[in-house]
Coordinates of C-alpha atoms in Angstrom, one line a residue:
Chain Q
M1 CA -140.6 -75.6 5.7
K2 CA -141.6 -77.3 8.7
R3 CA -139.0 -78.9 8.6
A4 CA -136.3 -76.2 8.0
L5 CA -138.0 -74.0 10.8
L6 CA -137.8 -77.2 13.1
L7 CA -134.2 -77.1 12.5
L8 CA -133.7 -73.2 13.0
L9 CA -135.6 -74.4 16.3
L10 CA -133.9 -76.7 17.6
A11 CA -130.3 -75.1 16.4
C12 CA -131.3 -71.9 18.3
V13 CA -131.7 -74.3 21.8
L14 CA -129.1 -76.1 21.4
S15 CA -127.0 -73.0 20.8
G16 CA -128.7 -71.8 23.9
A17 CA -127.7 -74.4 26.1
A18 CA -124.4 -74.0 24.9
F19 CA -123.8 -70.0 25.9
A20 CA -125.8 -71.2 29.0
Q21 CA -123.2 -73.3 30.1
T22 CA -120.4 -70.9 28.6
V23 CA -122.0 -68.1 30.7
A24 CA -122.3 -70.2 34.2
K25 CA -118.7 -71.4 33.9
K26 CA -117.7 -68.0 33.6
K27 CA -119.4 -67.4 37.0
Q28 CA -117.7 -64.9 39.5
P29 CA -118.1 -66.4 42.6
L30 CA -119.7 -64.4 45.0
P31 CA -116.6 -63.0 47.8
Y32 CA -116.8 -65.7 50.7
E33 CA -117.2 -67.9 47.7
Y34 CA -113.8 -67.2 46.3
G35 CA -111.4 -69.9 46.8
R36 CA -113.3 -72.3 48.3
V37 CA -112.7 -75.9 48.0
V38 CA -115.2 -79.0 47.9
I39 CA -113.3 -81.8 49.3
H40 CA -114.4 -85.3 47.6
N41 CA -112.5 -88.1 48.2
F42 CA -113.5 -90.2 50.6
S43 CA -116.2 -88.9 52.7
E44 CA -119.3 -90.3 50.4
K45 CA -118.3 -93.5 50.3
A46 CA -118.6 -93.3 54.1
G47 CA -121.7 -91.9 54.2
L48 CA -121.2 -88.0 54.8
A49 CA -120.9 -84.9 52.8
P50 CA -118.5 -84.2 50.6
V51 CA -116.3 -81.4 52.9
V52 CA -116.4 -77.3 52.2
F53 CA -113.1 -75.8 53.0
D54 CA -112.9 -72.1 53.1
H55 CA -109.5 -70.3 51.6
W56 CA -110.7 -66.9 53.7
L57 CA -110.5 -67.9 57.4
H58 CA -107.7 -70.5 56.4
R59 CA -105.7 -67.6 54.7
A60 CA -106.0 -65.0 57.7
K61 CA -105.1 -67.0 60.2
F62 CA -102.2 -69.2 58.4
T63 CA -99.8 -68.5 56.2
C64 CA -100.2 -70.9 53.1
R65 CA -96.4 -72.2 53.1
L66 CA -97.7 -73.3 56.4
C67 CA -100.5 -75.5 55.2
H68 CA -99.0 -76.3 51.8
V69 CA -95.4 -77.3 53.1
D70 CA -95.3 -78.2 56.7
I71 CA -98.8 -79.6 56.9
G72 CA -98.5 -81.2 53.7
F73 CA -101.8 -79.9 51.8
S74 CA -101.4 -80.1 47.6
M75 CA -102.4 -77.0 45.6
K76 CA -104.3 -79.1 43.7
A77 CA -107.9 -79.8 45.2
G78 CA -108.4 -83.3 46.0
A79 CA -105.1 -84.0 45.3
T80 CA -103.9 -84.4 49.1
G81 CA -106.3 -87.5 49.4
I82 CA -106.7 -87.0 53.0
K83 CA -108.5 -89.8 55.0
A84 CA -110.4 -89.8 57.7
S85 CA -107.3 -91.9 60.1
D86 CA -105.1 -89.4 58.9
N87 CA -107.3 -85.9 60.1
M88 CA -107.1 -89.0 63.7
N89 CA -103.5 -89.2 63.7
G90 CA -102.8 -85.6 64.3
Y91 CA -102.3 -84.8 60.7
Y92 CA -103.2 -82.6 57.7
C93 CA -106.5 -81.3 58.9
G94 CA -106.2 -82.5 61.9
A95 CA -102.6 -80.8 62.7
C96 CA -105.0 -78.2 63.4
H97 CA -108.4 -79.7 64.2
N98 CA -107.1 -81.2 67.1
G99 CA -109.3 -80.4 70.1
K100 CA -106.7 -79.0 71.6
M101 CA -105.1 -76.2 69.3
I102 CA -106.3 -72.4 70.7
S103 CA -106.5 -70.1 68.1
D104 CA -108.7 -66.6 68.7
T105 CA -108.9 -67.5 72.6
K106 CA -110.6 -70.3 70.9
K107 CA -110.4 -74.2 71.5
V108 CA -110.1 -75.4 67.7
F109 CA -112.3 -78.6 67.4
E110 CA -111.0 -81.8 66.4
S111 CA -111.6 -82.8 63.2
C112 CA -112.4 -86.8 62.6
G113 CA -111.8 -87.2 66.5
K114 CA -111.8 -91.3 67.0
L115 CA -115.2 -91.0 70.0
M116 CA -116.6 -87.9 68.0
I117 CA -117.5 -90.7 65.0
S118 CA -119.6 -92.4 67.7
Q119 CA -120.9 -89.8 69.4
D120 CA -120.9 -86.7 67.9
W121 CA -122.1 -85.9 64.4
A122 CA -122.8 -83.0 64.3
N123 CA -118.8 -81.9 64.4
C124 CA -118.4 -83.8 61.4
F125 CA -121.4 -82.1 59.6
R126 CA -119.0 -79.2 60.7
C127 CA -116.8 -79.4 57.9
H128 CA -118.7 -82.2 55.6
S129 CA -121.3 -79.7 55.5
L130 CA -121.6 -79.3 51.3
G131 CA -125.7 -78.9 50.9
K132 CA -126.4 -79.0 54.1
K133 CA -127.4 -75.4 55.6
V134 CA -124.3 -75.5 58.5
K135 CA -123.6 -72.4 60.3
P136 CA -120.6 -71.8 60.5
E137 CA -118.5 -70.5 62.8
Y138 CA -117.8 -67.3 61.8
D139 CA -119.5 -65.1 59.1
F140 CA -117.7 -63.8 56.5
N141 CA -119.4 -60.2 56.3
H142 CA -118.6 -59.6 60.2
F143 CA -115.1 -61.3 60.1
T144 CA -114.0 -59.5 57.2
K145 CA -115.6 -56.1 57.7
N146 CA -112.5 -54.2 58.7
F147 CA -110.5 -55.3 56.3
P148 CA -109.1 -53.2 53.5
K149 CA -111.0 -53.5 50.7
G150 CA -110.0 -55.5 47.5
R151 CA -111.5 -55.1 43.8
F152 CA -111.8 -58.8 43.2
G153 CA -111.7 -62.1 44.5
N154 CA -112.7 -62.2 48.3
G155 CA -113.1 -58.3 48.1
V156 CA -110.7 -58.2 51.2
D157 CA -106.7 -56.7 50.3
W158 CA -105.0 -59.4 52.3
E159 CA -101.6 -57.9 51.3
K160 CA -102.7 -54.7 53.0
A161 CA -105.2 -56.5 56.3
K162 CA -101.6 -58.5 57.0
K163 CA -99.3 -54.9 56.8
D164 CA -101.7 -52.8 59.0
R165 CA -101.8 -56.1 61.2
L166 CA -105.1 -56.6 61.1
I167 CA -104.5 -60.6 60.4
R168 CA -101.2 -62.1 61.4
P169 CA -100.9 -65.2 59.4
V170 CA -99.3 -68.0 61.8
D171 CA -96.1 -69.2 60.0
F172 CA -94.8 -72.4 62.6
L173 CA -96.8 -75.5 64.2
E174 CA -95.2 -77.2 67.1
G175 CA -94.1 -80.5 66.6
I176 CA -95.0 -79.8 62.7
S177 CA -93.0 -76.9 61.6
I178 CA -89.2 -76.2 61.7
Q179 CA -87.5 -73.8 63.3
R180 CA -85.4 -72.0 61.0
K181 CA -84.5 -68.6 60.1
S182 CA -86.6 -66.3 58.8
I183 CA -86.3 -64.6 55.4
S184 CA -86.4 -61.0 56.0
E185 CA -83.1 -62.2 58.3
Q186 CA -82.0 -62.3 55.3
K187 CA -80.7 -59.3 54.4
D188 CA -78.2 -60.2 51.2
F189 CA -81.5 -61.4 49.8
G190 CA -82.5 -57.8 49.7
Q191 CA -80.1 -56.8 48.8
G192 CA -79.8 -59.0 46.1
A193 CA -75.7 -59.6 46.6
K194 CA -75.0 -63.1 46.7
V195 CA -78.1 -63.9 45.3
E196 CA -78.9 -63.6 41.5
G197 CA -82.7 -63.3 41.6
R198 CA -83.2 -60.0 43.2
P199 CA -86.4 -59.1 45.1
D200 CA -87.9 -57.8 42.5
V201 CA -89.0 -59.4 38.7
V202 CA -89.8 -58.0 35.6
F203 CA -91.9 -59.1 33.6
G204 CA -91.1 -57.7 30.3
Y205 CA -93.0 -57.7 27.0
T206 CA -91.0 -58.8 24.4
M207 CA -89.7 -55.9 21.9
E208 CA -92.4 -57.7 19.1
T209 CA -95.2 -56.9 21.4
R210 CA -94.4 -53.6 22.4
Q211 CA -94.0 -52.7 19.2
A212 CA -96.8 -54.3 18.0
F213 CA -98.6 -52.2 20.4
R214 CA -97.5 -48.9 19.4
G215 CA -98.1 -49.6 15.8
A216 CA -101.5 -50.4 16.9
G217 CA -101.3 -46.9 18.5
M218 CA -101.8 -48.4 21.9
E219 CA -99.1 -48.7 24.6
G220 CA -100.3 -51.8 25.9
R221 CA -100.2 -52.3 29.5
P222 CA -97.3 -52.0 31.6
D223 CA -94.6 -54.9 32.4
V224 CA -95.3 -56.7 35.7
I225 CA -93.1 -56.0 38.9
F226 CA -92.8 -59.6 40.3
S227 CA -92.3 -58.8 44.2
H228 CA -90.3 -61.6 46.2
E229 CA -90.4 -60.1 48.9
K230 CA -94.2 -60.1 49.0
H231 CA -94.6 -63.3 48.1
I232 CA -91.8 -65.0 50.4
V233 CA -93.8 -64.0 53.6
W234 CA -96.6 -65.9 52.8
N235 CA -95.0 -68.8 51.1
G236 CA -91.7 -69.5 51.3
C237 CA -89.4 -70.9 48.0
E238 CA -90.1 -74.4 47.8
L239 CA -94.2 -73.7 47.0
C240 CA -93.6 -71.8 44.1
H241 CA -90.0 -73.5 43.5
P242 CA -89.1 -75.6 41.5
K243 CA -92.9 -77.2 40.6
I244 CA -94.9 -73.7 39.3
F245 CA -91.9 -71.7 38.6
K246 CA -89.1 -73.8 37.6
D247 CA -86.7 -71.4 35.7
V248 CA -84.6 -69.4 37.6
K249 CA -82.7 -67.3 34.7
K250 CA -84.6 -64.4 34.3
G251 CA -86.4 -64.7 31.0
A252 CA -85.5 -68.6 30.1
S253 CA -89.7 -68.9 30.7
K254 CA -92.3 -66.8 28.1
Y255 CA -94.9 -66.9 30.8
T256 CA -98.9 -66.0 28.3
M257 CA -101.9 -64.3 29.7
V258 CA -103.2 -67.2 28.3
D259 CA -101.4 -70.3 30.0
I260 CA -102.0 -67.9 33.4
F261 CA -106.0 -68.1 32.9
E262 CA -105.5 -71.7 31.9
G263 CA -104.0 -72.0 35.9
K264 CA -100.4 -72.0 35.2
S265 CA -97.3 -69.7 36.5
C266 CA -99.2 -67.4 38.3
G267 CA -102.5 -68.5 38.0
V268 CA -102.0 -71.8 40.1
C269 CA -102.8 -69.5 42.9
H270 CA -104.5 -66.5 41.1
T271 CA -106.8 -67.7 40.0
T272 CA -108.0 -69.6 43.1
V273 CA -107.6 -68.1 46.0
A274 CA -105.0 -65.0 45.7
F275 CA -106.2 -62.0 44.0
P276 CA -107.9 -62.8 40.3
L277 CA -106.3 -61.4 37.1
L278 CA -108.4 -59.2 36.7
D279 CA -107.7 -57.7 39.0
C280 CA -104.2 -55.9 36.1
Q281 CA -103.3 -52.9 37.5
R282 CA -102.2 -54.7 40.7
C283 CA -98.9 -56.9 38.4
H284 CA -98.8 -54.8 35.8
I285 CA -97.2 -52.3 37.4
K286 CA -94.2 -50.9 35.9
P287 CA -94.4 -47.2 34.3
I288 CA -94.4 -47.3 30.8
Q289 CA -91.2 -45.7 29.4
Chain G
M1 CA -69.3 -125.2 83.0
K2 CA -69.4 -121.6 83.3
T3 CA -68.6 -120.3 79.8
P4 CA -71.3 -122.6 78.8
R5 CA -73.8 -120.3 80.8
I6 CA -72.3 -117.0 79.8
I7 CA -72.9 -118.1 75.8
R8 CA -77.0 -119.1 76.5
I9 CA -77.1 -115.7 78.3
I10 CA -76.2 -113.7 75.8
L11 CA -78.0 -116.0 72.9
A12 CA -80.6 -115.7 74.9
L13 CA -80.4 -111.6 74.9
G14 CA -80.0 -111.6 71.6
A15 CA -83.3 -113.3 70.8
F16 CA -84.4 -111.5 73.1
A17 CA -83.2 -108.2 71.2
G18 CA -84.7 -109.8 67.6
F19 CA -88.5 -110.3 69.0
G20 CA -88.1 -106.8 70.3
T21 CA -87.4 -105.5 67.4
S22 CA -89.1 -107.2 65.0
S23 CA -92.3 -108.3 66.6
D24 CA -95.4 -105.6 68.3
W25 CA -94.5 -106.9 71.0
N26 CA -91.9 -104.6 72.1
P27 CA -89.7 -104.4 75.5
G28 CA -89.3 -101.3 77.3
I29 CA -85.3 -101.5 76.2
F30 CA -85.6 -101.4 72.5
R31 CA -88.6 -99.6 72.1
V32 CA -86.7 -96.9 73.6
G33 CA -84.0 -97.6 70.7
L34 CA -86.6 -98.4 68.2
A35 CA -88.2 -94.5 69.2
H36 CA -84.3 -93.6 69.0
A37 CA -84.2 -94.7 64.9
Q38 CA -87.3 -92.8 64.6
E39 CA -86.5 -90.1 66.2
D40 CA -83.8 -90.2 63.8
W41 CA -85.1 -89.1 60.8
R42 CA -87.0 -86.6 62.1
K43 CA -83.8 -85.2 63.6
E44 CA -82.2 -85.4 60.3
F45 CA -85.5 -84.2 58.2
D46 CA -85.0 -81.4 60.1
D47 CA -81.5 -79.9 59.6
V48 CA -81.7 -80.4 56.3
C49 CA -85.2 -79.3 55.3
S50 CA -84.2 -75.8 57.6
K51 CA -82.1 -74.3 55.9
I52 CA -84.4 -74.5 52.3
Q53 CA -84.3 -70.9 52.5
D54 CA -80.3 -70.2 52.6
A55 CA -80.0 -72.5 49.1
M56 CA -79.4 -69.6 47.0
V57 CA -75.9 -68.8 49.4
F58 CA -74.9 -73.1 49.3
T59 CA -72.3 -73.7 46.8
P60 CA -72.7 -76.1 44.3
D61 CA -71.1 -79.0 46.4
E62 CA -73.1 -77.9 49.7
L63 CA -76.3 -78.7 47.3
R64 CA -75.0 -82.0 46.2
D65 CA -75.0 -82.4 49.8
F66 CA -77.9 -81.9 51.0
V67 CA -79.7 -83.5 47.5
G68 CA -78.1 -86.5 48.5
R69 CA -78.7 -86.8 53.1
C70 CA -82.7 -85.9 51.1
D71 CA -82.5 -88.9 49.2
K72 CA -80.8 -91.5 51.7
L73 CA -83.7 -89.7 54.3
K74 CA -86.5 -91.8 51.4
P75 CA -85.6 -94.7 52.3
Q76 CA -86.8 -94.3 56.2
I77 CA -89.9 -92.4 55.6
E78 CA -90.8 -94.5 53.4
K79 CA -91.6 -96.8 56.6
L80 CA -93.1 -95.1 58.2
D81 CA -97.2 -95.4 58.5
E82 CA -99.0 -94.1 56.2
S83 CA -100.4 -90.1 56.9
Q84 CA -97.0 -89.8 58.3
K85 CA -95.2 -91.3 55.1
K86 CA -97.2 -89.7 52.5
V87 CA -96.8 -85.5 54.6
Y88 CA -92.8 -86.3 54.7
L89 CA -92.3 -88.1 51.6
K90 CA -93.9 -84.4 49.8
R91 CA -91.6 -82.8 52.5
L92 CA -89.3 -84.4 51.4
Q93 CA -89.5 -84.4 47.8
M94 CA -90.5 -80.7 47.7
C95 CA -87.2 -80.3 50.0
R96 CA -84.8 -81.9 48.1
D97 CA -86.6 -80.5 44.6
L98 CA -86.0 -77.1 46.4
Y99 CA -81.5 -77.4 46.6
F100 CA -81.7 -79.8 43.0
F101 CA -83.1 -77.1 41.7
V102 CA -80.9 -74.0 43.1
L103 CA -77.8 -76.8 42.1
G104 CA -79.3 -76.9 38.7
S105 CA -79.7 -73.3 38.5
R106 CA -75.6 -73.3 39.6
E107 CA -74.4 -75.2 37.3
K108 CA -75.8 -74.1 34.1
K109 CA -74.0 -70.7 35.1
Q110 CA -71.2 -72.1 35.0

């Protein structure tokens, strides 16, 4: 009897621990933590804390395309393999954090500068800050206080903030970016005259799924309307095609919410940095007919 | 008597040029030559990849040409220093992949 009770107690403790772990995994990040990336490829070997990178500040100032295409940062955390020498040579973080670039009338501090190593460790800790009490130069609440509110993620509607010109993300970096025509100048893209993929693409449920919804007395969610126009402003073309979305032909790929929640297709950005998947109504917007 | 001297001068210049391109010791005029070679890859890279926003309006032959130009650039970028190589190989790959992707979609359609 005692043994049975003991086993029962053990089972309860183990399942409780497992439950706690699951809950911990599902914990939503705080608004200022959403999009945070910790980079720890080489830092600890060099005797420094891992780098903490906040997307919210950088996305307010630069487009995703500038950093993930022109500067070459990988879309997967830790996959870029940034070294201090890369930064010193003016690549990756060093492309902007060079002690020369001006942003918001301020000089952008130098990352991994050659002199810094021997003279100013305090500057290293501005990025190599995991587990350290470092006072950030920009306070999240102060920085975002006038921005339109979003329901999830950073609690900011970044798209509207851009539309309202509260933020003006830079898409060109001298010496790094290539001068090219703005997509907005290509009227044929918007009008769909020469282009097969129109700016708005509808991702619909299959007929069977829709019927199953109705059979269960539900309408189900509206179909998704995907706007190329909105995404191109931030991402350009090559950030998404073909690595994330490999098919051009409508309906060639099937997208499921399970895959998306696992970080595939839309989930590459919308589980990490862009507004999260909990915000259903921002994508499922086509009126049900 | 004059001819061998000229030949000697030409040979000396040739050796000087060879030295210039194969070692770290780089006399001014050859450094300029090398710098030009380095700038050439960047010029070609900028030219090829500046048009990706227009990829959807190019003909299959034009797209094939862009893919070919990207492939030709790759060995030149592989010779760059580690940081540059890492960044530009990735950028070149993204650029090539997009042209190839659009080309593939065109060919499927035909």
